[in-house]
Tab-separated table of C-alpha atoms and ligand atoms in Angstrom:
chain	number	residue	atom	x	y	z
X	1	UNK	CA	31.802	7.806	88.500
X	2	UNK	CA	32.050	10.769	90.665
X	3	UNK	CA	30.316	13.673	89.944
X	4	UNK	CA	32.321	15.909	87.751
X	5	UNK	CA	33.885	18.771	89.603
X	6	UNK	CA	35.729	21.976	89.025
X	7	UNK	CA	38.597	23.795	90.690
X	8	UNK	CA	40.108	27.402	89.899
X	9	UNK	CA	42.925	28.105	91.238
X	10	UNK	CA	43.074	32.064	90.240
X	11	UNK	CA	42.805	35.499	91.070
X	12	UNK	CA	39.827	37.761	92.504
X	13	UNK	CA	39.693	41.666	91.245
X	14	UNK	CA	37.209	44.420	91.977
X	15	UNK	CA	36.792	46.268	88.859
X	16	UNK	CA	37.061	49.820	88.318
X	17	UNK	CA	35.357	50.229	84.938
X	18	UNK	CA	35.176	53.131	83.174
X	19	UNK	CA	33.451	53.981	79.946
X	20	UNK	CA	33.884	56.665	77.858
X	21	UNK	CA	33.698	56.941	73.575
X	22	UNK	CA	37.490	57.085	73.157
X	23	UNK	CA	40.225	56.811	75.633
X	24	UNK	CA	42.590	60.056	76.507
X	25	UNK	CA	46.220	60.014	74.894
X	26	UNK	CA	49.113	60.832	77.640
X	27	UNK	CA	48.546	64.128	79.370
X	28	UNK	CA	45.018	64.328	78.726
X	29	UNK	CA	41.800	64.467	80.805
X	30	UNK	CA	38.731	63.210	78.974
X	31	UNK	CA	35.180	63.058	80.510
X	32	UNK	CA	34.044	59.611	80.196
X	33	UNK	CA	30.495	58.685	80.082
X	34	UNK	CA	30.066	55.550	82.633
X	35	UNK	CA	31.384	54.572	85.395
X	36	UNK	CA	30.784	50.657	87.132
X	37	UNK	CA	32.030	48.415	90.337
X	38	UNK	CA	31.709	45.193	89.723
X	39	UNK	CA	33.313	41.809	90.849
X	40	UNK	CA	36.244	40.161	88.481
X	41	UNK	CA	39.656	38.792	88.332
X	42	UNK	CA	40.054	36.303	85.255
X	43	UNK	CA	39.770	33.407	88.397
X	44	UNK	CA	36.020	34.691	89.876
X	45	UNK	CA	35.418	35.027	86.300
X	46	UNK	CA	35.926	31.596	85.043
X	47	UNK	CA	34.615	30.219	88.246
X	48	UNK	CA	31.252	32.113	88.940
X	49	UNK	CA	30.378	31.114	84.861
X	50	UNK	CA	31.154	27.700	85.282
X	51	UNK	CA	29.040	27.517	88.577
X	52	UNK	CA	26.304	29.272	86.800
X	53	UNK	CA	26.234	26.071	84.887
X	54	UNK	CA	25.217	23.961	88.625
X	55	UNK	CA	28.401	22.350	87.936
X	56	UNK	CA	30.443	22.318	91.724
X	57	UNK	CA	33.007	24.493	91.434
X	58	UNK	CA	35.616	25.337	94.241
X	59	UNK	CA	37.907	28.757	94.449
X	60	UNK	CA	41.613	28.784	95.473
X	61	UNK	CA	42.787	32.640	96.400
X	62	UNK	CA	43.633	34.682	98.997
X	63	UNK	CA	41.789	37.735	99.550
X	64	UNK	CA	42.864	41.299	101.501
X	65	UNK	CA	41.468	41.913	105.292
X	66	UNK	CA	39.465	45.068	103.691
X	67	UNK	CA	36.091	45.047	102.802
X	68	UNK	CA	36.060	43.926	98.503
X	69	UNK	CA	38.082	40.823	100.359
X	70	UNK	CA	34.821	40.292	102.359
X	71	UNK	CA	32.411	40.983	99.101
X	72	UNK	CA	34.163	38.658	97.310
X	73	UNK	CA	33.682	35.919	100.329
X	74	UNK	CA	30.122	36.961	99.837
X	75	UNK	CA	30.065	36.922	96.151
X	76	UNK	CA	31.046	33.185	95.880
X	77	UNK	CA	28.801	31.797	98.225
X	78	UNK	CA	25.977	33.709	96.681
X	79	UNK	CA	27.244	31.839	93.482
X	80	UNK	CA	27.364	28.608	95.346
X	81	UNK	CA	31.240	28.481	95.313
X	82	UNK	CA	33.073	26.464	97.761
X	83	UNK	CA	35.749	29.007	99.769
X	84	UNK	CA	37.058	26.230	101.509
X	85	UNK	CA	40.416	26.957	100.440
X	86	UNK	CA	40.111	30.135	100.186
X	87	UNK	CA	42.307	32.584	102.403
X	88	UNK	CA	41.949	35.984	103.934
X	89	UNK	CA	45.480	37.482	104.316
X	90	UNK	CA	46.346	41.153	106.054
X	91	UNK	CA	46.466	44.145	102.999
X	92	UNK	CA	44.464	44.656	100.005
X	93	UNK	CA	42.477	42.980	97.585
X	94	UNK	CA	43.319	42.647	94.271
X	95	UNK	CA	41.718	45.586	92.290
X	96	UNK	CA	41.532	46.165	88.504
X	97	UNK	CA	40.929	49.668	86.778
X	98	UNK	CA	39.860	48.925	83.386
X	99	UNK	CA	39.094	51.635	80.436
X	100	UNK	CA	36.476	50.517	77.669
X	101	UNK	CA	36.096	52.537	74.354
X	102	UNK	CA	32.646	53.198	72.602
X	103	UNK	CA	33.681	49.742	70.594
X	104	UNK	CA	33.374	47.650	73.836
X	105	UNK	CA	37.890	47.426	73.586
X	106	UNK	CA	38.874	47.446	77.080
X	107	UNK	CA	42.648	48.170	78.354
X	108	UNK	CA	43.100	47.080	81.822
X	109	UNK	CA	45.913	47.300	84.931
X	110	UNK	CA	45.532	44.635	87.509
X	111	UNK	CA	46.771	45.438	90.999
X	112	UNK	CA	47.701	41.782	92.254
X	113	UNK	CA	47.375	42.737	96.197
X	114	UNK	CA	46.546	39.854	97.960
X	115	UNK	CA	46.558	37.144	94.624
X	116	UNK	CA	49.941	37.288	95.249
X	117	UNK	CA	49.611	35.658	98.498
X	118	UNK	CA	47.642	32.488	97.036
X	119	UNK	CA	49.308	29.527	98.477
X	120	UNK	CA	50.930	26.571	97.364
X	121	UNK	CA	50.396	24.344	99.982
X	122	UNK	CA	47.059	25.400	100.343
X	123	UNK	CA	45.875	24.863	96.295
X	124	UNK	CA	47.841	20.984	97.119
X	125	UNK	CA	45.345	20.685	99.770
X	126	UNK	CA	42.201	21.715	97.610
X	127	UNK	CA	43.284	19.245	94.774
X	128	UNK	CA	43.419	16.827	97.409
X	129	UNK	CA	40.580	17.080	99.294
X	130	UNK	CA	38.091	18.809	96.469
X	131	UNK	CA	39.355	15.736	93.814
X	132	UNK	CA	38.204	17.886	91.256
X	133	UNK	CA	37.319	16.814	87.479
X	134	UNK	CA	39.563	19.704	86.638
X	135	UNK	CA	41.961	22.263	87.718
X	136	UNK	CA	41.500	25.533	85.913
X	137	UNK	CA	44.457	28.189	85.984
X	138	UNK	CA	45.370	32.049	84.961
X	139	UNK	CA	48.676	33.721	85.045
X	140	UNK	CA	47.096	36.460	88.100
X	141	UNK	CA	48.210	34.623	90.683
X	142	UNK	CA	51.707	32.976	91.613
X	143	UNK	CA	52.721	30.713	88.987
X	144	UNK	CA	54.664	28.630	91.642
X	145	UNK	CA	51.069	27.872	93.688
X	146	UNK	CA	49.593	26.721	89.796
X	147	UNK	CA	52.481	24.595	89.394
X	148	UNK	CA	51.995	22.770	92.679
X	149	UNK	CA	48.436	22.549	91.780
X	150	UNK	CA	48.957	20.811	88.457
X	151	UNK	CA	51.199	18.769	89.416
X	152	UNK	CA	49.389	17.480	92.077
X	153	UNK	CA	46.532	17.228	89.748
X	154	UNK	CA	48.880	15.585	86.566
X	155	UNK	CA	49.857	13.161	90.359
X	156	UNK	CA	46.125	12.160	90.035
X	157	UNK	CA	45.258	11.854	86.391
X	158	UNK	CA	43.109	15.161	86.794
X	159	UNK	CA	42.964	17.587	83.359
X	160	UNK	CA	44.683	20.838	83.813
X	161	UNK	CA	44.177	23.913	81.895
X	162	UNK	CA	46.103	27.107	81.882
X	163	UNK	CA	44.565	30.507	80.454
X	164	UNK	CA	47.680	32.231	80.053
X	165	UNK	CA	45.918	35.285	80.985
X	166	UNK	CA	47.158	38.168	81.253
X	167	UNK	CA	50.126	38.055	78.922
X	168	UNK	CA	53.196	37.160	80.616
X	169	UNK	CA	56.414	34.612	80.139
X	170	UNK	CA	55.135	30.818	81.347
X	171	UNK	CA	57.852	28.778	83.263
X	172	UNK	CA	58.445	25.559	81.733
X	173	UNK	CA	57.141	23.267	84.201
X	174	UNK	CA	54.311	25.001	84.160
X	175	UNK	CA	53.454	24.982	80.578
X	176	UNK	CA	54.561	20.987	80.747
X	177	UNK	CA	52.093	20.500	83.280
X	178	UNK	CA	49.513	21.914	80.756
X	179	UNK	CA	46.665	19.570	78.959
X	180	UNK	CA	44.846	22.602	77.754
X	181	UNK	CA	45.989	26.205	76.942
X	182	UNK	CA	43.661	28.754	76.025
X	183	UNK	CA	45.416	32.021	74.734
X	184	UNK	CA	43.408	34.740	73.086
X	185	UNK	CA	45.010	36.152	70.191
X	186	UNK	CA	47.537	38.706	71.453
X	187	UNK	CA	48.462	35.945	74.512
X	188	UNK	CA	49.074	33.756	71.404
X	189	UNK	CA	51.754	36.328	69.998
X	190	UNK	CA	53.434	37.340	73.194
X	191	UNK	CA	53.852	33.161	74.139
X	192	UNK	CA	54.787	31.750	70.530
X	193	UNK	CA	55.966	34.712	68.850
X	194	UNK	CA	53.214	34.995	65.641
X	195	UNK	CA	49.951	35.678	64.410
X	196	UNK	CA	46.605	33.291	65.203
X	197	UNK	CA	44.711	34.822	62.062
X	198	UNK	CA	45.672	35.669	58.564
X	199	UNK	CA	47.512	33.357	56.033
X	200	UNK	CA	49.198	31.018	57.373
X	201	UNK	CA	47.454	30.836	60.863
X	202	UNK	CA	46.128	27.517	61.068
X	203	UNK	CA	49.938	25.644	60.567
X	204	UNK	CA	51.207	28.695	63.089
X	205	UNK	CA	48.557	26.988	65.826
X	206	UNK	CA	49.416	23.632	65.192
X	207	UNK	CA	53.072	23.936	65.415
X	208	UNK	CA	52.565	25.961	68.638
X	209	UNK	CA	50.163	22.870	69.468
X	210	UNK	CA	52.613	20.201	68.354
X	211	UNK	CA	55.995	21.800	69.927
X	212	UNK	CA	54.277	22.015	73.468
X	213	UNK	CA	52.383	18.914	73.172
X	214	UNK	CA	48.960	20.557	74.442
X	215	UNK	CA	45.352	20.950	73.369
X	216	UNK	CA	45.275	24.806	72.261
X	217	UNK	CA	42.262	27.114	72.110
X	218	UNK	CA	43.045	30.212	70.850
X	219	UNK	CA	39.915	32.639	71.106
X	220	UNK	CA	39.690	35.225	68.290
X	221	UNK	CA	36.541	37.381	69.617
X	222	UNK	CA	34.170	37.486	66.853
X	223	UNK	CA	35.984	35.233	65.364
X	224	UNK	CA	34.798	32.885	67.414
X	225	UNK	CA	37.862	30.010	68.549
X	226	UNK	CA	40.447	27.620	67.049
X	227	UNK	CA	40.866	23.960	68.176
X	228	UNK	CA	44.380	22.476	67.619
X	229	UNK	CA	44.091	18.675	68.876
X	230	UNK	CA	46.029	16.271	68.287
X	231	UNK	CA	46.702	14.414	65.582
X	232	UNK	CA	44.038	17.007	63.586
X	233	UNK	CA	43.674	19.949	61.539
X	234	UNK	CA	43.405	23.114	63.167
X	235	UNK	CA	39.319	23.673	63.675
X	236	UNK	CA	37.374	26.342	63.779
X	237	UNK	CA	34.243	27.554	65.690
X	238	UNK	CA	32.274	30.789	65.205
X	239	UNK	CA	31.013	32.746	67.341
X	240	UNK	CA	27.552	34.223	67.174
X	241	UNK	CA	26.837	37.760	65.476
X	242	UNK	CA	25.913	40.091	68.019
X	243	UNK	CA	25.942	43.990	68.796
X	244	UNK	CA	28.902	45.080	71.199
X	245	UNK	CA	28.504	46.701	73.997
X	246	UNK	CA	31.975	45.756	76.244
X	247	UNK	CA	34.411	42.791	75.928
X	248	UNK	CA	35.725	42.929	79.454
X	249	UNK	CA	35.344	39.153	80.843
X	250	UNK	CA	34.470	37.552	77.748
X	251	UNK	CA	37.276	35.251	77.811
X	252	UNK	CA	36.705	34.179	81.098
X	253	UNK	CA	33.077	33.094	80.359
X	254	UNK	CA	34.715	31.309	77.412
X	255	UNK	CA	37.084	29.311	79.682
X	256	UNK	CA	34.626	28.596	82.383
X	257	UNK	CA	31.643	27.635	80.093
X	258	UNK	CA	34.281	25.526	78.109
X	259	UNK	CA	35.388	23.954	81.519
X	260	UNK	CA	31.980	22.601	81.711
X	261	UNK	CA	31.629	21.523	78.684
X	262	UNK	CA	34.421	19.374	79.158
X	263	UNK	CA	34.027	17.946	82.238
X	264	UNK	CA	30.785	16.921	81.475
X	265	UNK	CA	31.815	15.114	78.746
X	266	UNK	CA	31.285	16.932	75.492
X	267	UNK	CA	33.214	16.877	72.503
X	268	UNK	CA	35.777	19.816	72.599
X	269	UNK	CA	34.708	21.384	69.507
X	270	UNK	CA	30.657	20.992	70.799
X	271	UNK	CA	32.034	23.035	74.461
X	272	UNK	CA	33.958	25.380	72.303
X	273	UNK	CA	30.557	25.928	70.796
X	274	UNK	CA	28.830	26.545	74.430
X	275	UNK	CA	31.983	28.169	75.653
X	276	UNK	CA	31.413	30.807	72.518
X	277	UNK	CA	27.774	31.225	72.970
X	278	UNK	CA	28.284	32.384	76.549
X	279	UNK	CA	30.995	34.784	75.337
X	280	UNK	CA	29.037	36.235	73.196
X	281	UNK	CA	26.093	37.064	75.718
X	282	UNK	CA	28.946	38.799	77.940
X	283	UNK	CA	29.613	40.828	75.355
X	284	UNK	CA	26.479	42.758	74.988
X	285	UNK	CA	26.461	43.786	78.598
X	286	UNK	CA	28.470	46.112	80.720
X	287	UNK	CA	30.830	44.528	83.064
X	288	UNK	CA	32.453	41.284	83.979
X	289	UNK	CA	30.344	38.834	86.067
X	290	UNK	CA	27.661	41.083	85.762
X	291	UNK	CA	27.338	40.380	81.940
X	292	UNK	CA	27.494	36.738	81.930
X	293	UNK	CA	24.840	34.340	81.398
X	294	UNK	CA	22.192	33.450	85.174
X	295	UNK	CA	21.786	30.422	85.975
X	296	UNK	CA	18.257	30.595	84.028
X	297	UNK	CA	19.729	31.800	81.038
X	298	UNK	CA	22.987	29.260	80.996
X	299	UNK	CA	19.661	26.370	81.196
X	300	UNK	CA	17.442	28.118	78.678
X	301	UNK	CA	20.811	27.759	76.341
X	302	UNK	CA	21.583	24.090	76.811
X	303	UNK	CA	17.663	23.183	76.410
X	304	UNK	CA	17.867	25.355	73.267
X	305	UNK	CA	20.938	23.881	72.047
X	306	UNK	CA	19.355	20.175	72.365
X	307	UNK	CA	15.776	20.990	70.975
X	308	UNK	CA	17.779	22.335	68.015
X	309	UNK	CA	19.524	19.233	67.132
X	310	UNK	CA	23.108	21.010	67.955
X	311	UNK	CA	24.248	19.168	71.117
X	312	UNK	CA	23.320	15.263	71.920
X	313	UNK	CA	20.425	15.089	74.085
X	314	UNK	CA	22.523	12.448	76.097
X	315	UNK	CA	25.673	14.384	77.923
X	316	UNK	CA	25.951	11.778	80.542
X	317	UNK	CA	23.992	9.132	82.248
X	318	UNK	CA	21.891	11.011	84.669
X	319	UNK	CA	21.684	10.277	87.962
X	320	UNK	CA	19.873	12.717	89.954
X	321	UNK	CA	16.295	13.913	88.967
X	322	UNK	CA	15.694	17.162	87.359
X	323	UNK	CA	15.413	19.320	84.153
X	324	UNK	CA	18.896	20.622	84.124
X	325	UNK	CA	20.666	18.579	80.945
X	326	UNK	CA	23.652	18.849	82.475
X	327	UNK	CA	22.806	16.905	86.118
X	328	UNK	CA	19.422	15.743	85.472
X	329	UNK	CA	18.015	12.809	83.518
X	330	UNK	CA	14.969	14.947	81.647
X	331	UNK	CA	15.275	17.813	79.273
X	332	UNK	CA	12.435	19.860	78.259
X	333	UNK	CA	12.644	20.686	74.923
X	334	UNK	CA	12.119	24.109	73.056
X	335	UNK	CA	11.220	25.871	76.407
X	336	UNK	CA	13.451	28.838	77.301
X	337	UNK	CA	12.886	27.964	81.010
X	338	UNK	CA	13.182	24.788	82.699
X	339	UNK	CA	10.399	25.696	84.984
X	340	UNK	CA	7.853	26.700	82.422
X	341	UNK	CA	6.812	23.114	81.020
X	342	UNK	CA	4.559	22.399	78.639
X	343	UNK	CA	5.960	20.925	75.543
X	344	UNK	CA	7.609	17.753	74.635
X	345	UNK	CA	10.190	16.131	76.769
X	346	UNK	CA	13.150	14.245	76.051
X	347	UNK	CA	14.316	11.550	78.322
X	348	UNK	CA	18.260	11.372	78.626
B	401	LIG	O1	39.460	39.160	82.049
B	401	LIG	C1	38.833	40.253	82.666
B	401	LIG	C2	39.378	40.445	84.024
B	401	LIG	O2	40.736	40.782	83.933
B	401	LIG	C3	38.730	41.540	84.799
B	401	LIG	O3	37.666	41.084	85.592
B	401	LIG	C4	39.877	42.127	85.600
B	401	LIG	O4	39.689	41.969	86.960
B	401	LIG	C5	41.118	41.413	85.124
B	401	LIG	O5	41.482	40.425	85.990
């Protein structure tokens, strides 16, 4: 088998985040109490976490001819992301100012700019060529270039999954094209029209589930997630307790640590369990790729994760040497680092 790879066809954002303890009403000028420029767009996002993971990963987008286009082109290969198929078109980058209250609640505006130029043709091509594991999708960038991605992919026998992110209506093909859908709660409402907590909830899910024939994921922040598969009861994972600092990008570490998780063969409910562990680290940090897991950390976690019993110490048959569980053949167990070993090791 080839090795498992990962495509995201989605947007790139620089973020405009500002923090302040509340957020002014109409007419009014507060003074906030942070202010950070960071790297985002729900695409970047899901790709940089899932590459953070060593998994390949490959980036379908068109940037602006200004200079965030060229930072971005920068960011990715300093995250080891293939730009391949990535294009630099005349105009601006997408940007995204974002407001986050003293409860880490963020309200955001996106400024599509050159998403909007991501190209069909081209995300056919990267399917093609790339022959990823996966194709991973947002609702940033045209819907017609996603289609033609996942149907190219659907063509091939290749998973697709949409984050219908941020809230808008999904055209049909596109939704039919869908193996997994990963709405967060208020995505959930605006797309089927009720509630994904309170009484009731779980049968709301599954019907949504059922009537679209697709694996859904609805995140609920702390929460954690709900699994509607088929043929199952709704299921539900937690997600870890932890102090809040800013929510921005959470959901996007979600999707691209679950992305992994998948392709690499877990059990959904085990990389809904990874995918909510990372989300919860990128909470209690500022920003969006800035708060997620390093590549050190996203290790440390797995290795943890195995020494405690919680995910099989066999993901895969390993074929290359190493300590990283998710490529390599050796785990070292208990160790926060895969460098630092001393103790016990488990042969995968
Ligand atoms: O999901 C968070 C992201 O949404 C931010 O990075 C912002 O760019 C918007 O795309």
């Amino acid at each position: 088998m080839s090795e498992p790879r990962i495509l995201v066809v989605g947007s790139t954002m620089v973020d405009l985040i500002a923090y302040a303890k509340r957020l002014p009403e109409a007419g009014e000028t507060i003074v906030g109490d942070r202010f950070q420029i960071g790297l985002g767009g729900k695409g970047a996002n899901q790709a940089v976490m899932a590459a953070r993971f060593g998994v390949p990963v490959a980036m379908v987008n068109a940037v602006g001819d200004d200079a965030y286009g060229a930072t971005h082109m920068k960011n990715f290969a300093d995250e080891g992301i293939d730009t391949s198929w990535m294009r630099t078109v005349k105009g601006s980058s997408g940007v995204a100012p974002i407001w986050v209250d003293a409860s880490g609640m963020n309200r955001i505006i996106t400024i599509l700019g050159a998403n909007d130029a991501t190209d069909p043709a081209v995300a056919v091509q990267a399917v093609n060529e790339f022959q990823p594991t996966i194709v991973v999708a947002q609702l940033e960038t045209p819907q017609a270039t996603t289609v033609a991605a996942f149907r190219a992919a659907r063509e091939k026998g290749i998973t697709t999954l949409l984050n219908p992110a941020p809230a808008r209506p999904i055209v049909p093909e596109l939704l039919s094209l869908t193996d997994w859908l990963t709405p967060n709660e208020s995505e959930f409402a605006a797309l089927f029209g009720g509630e994904a907590t309170g009484p009731g909830a779980d049968a709301r899910i599954r019907a949504a589930a059922d009537a679209n024939k697709v694996n859904l994921i609805v995140t609920l922040g702390v929460e954690g997630a709900a699994l509607a598969l088929p043929g199952e009861p709704v299921r539900h994972v937690a997600a870890p307790k932890v102090p809040v600092v800013d929510t921005t990008g959470a959901g996007d570490s979600f999707v691209g640590a679950f992305s992994v998780g998948l392709v690499r063969g877990l059990e959904p409910m085990r990389a809904a369990e990874l995918a909510c562990a990372c989300a919860s680290a990128s909470v209690q940090k500022h920003g969006t790729q800035s708060s997620y897991l390093s590549r050190e950390e996203a290790q440390a976690l797995l290795c943890g994760a195995v020494a405690e019993g919680r995910w099989p110490a066999r993901l895969r048959q390993g074929a290359a040497k190493g300590t990283d569980l998710l490529r390599g053949e050796v785990v070292h167990v208990g160790l926060a680092g895969a460098d630092q070993v001393a103790g016990p090791r488990v042969e995968l």
